[in-house]
CSV table of C-alpha atoms in Angstrom, one decimal:
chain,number,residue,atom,x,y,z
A,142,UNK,CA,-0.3,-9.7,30.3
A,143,UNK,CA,-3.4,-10.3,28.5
A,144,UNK,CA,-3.9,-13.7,26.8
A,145,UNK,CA,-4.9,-15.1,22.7
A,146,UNK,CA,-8.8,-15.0,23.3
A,147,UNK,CA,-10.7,-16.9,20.0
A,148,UNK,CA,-14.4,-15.2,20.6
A,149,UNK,CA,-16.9,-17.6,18.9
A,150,UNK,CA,-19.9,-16.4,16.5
A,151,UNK,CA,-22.0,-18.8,14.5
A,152,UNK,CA,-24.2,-19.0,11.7
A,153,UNK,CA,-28.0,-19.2,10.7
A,154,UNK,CA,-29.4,-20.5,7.0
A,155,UNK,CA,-32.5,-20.5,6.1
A,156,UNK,CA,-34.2,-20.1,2.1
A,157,UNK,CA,-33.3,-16.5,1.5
A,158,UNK,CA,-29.5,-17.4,2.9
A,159,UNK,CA,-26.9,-17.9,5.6
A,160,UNK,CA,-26.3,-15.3,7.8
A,161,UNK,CA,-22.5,-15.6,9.6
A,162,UNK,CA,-21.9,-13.6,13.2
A,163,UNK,CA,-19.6,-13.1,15.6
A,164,UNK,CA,-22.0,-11.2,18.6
A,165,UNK,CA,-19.4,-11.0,21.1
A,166,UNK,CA,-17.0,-9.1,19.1
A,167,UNK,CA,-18.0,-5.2,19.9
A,168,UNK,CA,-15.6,-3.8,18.0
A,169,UNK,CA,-13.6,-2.2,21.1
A,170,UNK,CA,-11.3,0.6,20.2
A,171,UNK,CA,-10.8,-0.4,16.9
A,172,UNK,CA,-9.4,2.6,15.1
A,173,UNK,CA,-8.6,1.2,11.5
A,174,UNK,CA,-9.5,-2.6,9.8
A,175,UNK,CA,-8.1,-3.9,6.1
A,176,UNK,CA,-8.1,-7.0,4.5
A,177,UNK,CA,-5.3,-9.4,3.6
A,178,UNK,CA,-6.1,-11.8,0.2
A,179,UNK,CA,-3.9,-14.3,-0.2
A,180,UNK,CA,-4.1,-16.3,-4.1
A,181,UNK,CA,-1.7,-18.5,-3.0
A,182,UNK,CA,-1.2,-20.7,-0.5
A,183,UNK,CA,2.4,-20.9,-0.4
A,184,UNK,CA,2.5,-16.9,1.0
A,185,UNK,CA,3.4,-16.6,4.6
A,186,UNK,CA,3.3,-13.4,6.4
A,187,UNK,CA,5.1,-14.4,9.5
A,188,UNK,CA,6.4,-12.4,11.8
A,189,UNK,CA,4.9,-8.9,13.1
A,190,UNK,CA,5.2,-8.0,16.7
A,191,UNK,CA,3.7,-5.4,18.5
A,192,UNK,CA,4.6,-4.2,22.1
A,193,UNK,CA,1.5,-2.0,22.5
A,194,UNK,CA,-1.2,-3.1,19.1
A,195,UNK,CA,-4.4,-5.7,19.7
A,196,UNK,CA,-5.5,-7.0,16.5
A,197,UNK,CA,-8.5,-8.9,16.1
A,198,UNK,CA,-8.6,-11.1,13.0
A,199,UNK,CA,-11.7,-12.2,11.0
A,200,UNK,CA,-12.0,-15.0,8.0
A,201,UNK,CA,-15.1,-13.9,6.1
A,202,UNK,CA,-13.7,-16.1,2.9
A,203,UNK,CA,-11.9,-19.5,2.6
A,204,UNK,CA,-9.1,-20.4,5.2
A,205,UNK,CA,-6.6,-19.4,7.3
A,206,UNK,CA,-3.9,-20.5,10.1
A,207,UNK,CA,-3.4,-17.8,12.7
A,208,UNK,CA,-0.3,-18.3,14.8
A,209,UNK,CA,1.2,-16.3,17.9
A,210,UNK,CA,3.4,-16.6,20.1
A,211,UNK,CA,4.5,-14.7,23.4
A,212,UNK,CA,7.7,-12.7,22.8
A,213,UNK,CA,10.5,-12.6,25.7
A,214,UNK,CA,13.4,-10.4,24.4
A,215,UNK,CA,11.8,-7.7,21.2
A,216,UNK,CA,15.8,-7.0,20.6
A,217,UNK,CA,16.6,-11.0,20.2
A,218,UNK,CA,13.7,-12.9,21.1
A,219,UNK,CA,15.1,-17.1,22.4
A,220,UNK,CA,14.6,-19.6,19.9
A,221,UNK,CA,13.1,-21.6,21.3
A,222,UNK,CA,9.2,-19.6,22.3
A,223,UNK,CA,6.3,-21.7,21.7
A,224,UNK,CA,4.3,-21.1,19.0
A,225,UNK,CA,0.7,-21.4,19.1
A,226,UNK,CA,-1.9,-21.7,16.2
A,227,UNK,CA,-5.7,-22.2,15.2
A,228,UNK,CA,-7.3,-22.4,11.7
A,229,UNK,CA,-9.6,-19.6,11.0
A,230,UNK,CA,-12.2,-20.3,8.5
A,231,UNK,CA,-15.4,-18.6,6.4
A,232,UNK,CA,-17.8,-21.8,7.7
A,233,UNK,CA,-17.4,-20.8,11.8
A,234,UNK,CA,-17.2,-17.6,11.8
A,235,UNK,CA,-15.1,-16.0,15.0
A,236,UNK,CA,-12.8,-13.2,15.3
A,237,UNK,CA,-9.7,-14.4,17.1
A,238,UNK,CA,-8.0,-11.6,19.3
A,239,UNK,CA,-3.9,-11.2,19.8
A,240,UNK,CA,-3.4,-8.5,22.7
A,241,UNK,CA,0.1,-6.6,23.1
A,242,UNK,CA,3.5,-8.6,23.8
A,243,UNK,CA,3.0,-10.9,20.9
A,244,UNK,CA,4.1,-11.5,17.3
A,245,UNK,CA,1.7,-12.8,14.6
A,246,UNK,CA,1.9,-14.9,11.3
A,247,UNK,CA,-0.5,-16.0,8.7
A,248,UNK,CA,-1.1,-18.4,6.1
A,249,UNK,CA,-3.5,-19.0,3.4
A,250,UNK,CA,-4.8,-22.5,3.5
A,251,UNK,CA,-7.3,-22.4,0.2
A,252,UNK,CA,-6.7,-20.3,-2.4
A,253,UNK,CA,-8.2,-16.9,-2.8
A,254,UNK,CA,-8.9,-16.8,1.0
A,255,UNK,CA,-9.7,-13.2,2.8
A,256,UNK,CA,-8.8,-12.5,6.0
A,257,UNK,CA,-9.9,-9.0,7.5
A,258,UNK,CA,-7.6,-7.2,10.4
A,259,UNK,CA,-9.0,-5.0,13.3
A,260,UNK,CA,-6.5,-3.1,15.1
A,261,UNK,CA,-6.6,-0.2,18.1
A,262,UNK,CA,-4.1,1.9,16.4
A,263,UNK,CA,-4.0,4.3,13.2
A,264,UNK,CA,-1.2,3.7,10.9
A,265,UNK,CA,1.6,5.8,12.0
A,266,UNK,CA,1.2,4.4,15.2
A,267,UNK,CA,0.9,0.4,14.3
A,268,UNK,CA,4.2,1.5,12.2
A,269,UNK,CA,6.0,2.7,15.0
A,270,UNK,CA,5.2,-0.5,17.1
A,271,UNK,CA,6.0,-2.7,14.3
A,272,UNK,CA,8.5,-5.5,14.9
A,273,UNK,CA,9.6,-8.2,12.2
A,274,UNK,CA,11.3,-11.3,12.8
A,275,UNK,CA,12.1,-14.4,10.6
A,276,UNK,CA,9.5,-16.9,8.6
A,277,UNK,CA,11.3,-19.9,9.6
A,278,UNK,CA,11.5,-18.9,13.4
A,279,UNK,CA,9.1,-20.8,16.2
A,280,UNK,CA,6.9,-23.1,13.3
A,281,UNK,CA,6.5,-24.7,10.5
A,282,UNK,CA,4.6,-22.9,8.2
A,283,UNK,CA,4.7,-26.2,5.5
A,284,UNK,CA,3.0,-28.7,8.1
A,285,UNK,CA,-0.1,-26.6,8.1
């Protein structure tokens, strides 16, 4: 199975602005993108799975935690899976990339943050791959 893969970009400021880029990220596949704003940073979206869906996630504005974790059973996944998670934000720009077999949460960590989503499939497709499990299952969205 193919693994969580955070491809690095960078920045570059000079009097007429800053100019943010990720370079490595060539857009493979991608079939649709939209953008998630959260106000609040009490919202958590936690937790969509997809069997056969790579998403690619992008933080052009504020902050966000990104977590993932490896699922073992889709029909009752154990307890006790490791989450994993990295903070996403506007000032290091990088797209972080979740291949199939994984669910994925999200979490505002400034207010009026943006985070944009890349995925390989159109909509009818990512909504017949769509899995949902509990908030409150494999982290704890309050310590972020």
């Amino acid at each position: 199975m193919a693994s969580v893969e955070l491809i690095k970009g960078g920045s570059f400021a000079d009097a007429r602005g800053t100019l943010g880029f990720v370079n490595e990220f060539t857009f493979p596949d991608v079939k649709r993108f939209y953008q998630i704003v959260h106000p609040d940073i009490s919202v958590v979206r936690a937790w969509q799975g997809h069997k056969v869906e790579q998403k690619y996630f992008y933080v052009p504005k504020g902050k966000f935690a990104l977590a993932w974790v490896e699922i073992d059973d889709w029909s009752q996944p154990s307890k006790d899976l490791k989450a994993e998670y990295l903070i996403l934000n506007e000032a290091e720009p990088a797209v972080l990339s979740i291949p199939p077999g994984y669910a994925n949460g999200i979490k505002a960590l400034e207010p009026g943050s943006i985070l944009m989503v890349y995925s390989d499939l159109d909509v009818q497709q990512s909504g017949e791959d769509r899995w949902s499990f509990d908030a409150s299952l494999w982290l704890d969205w309050n310590k972020l």
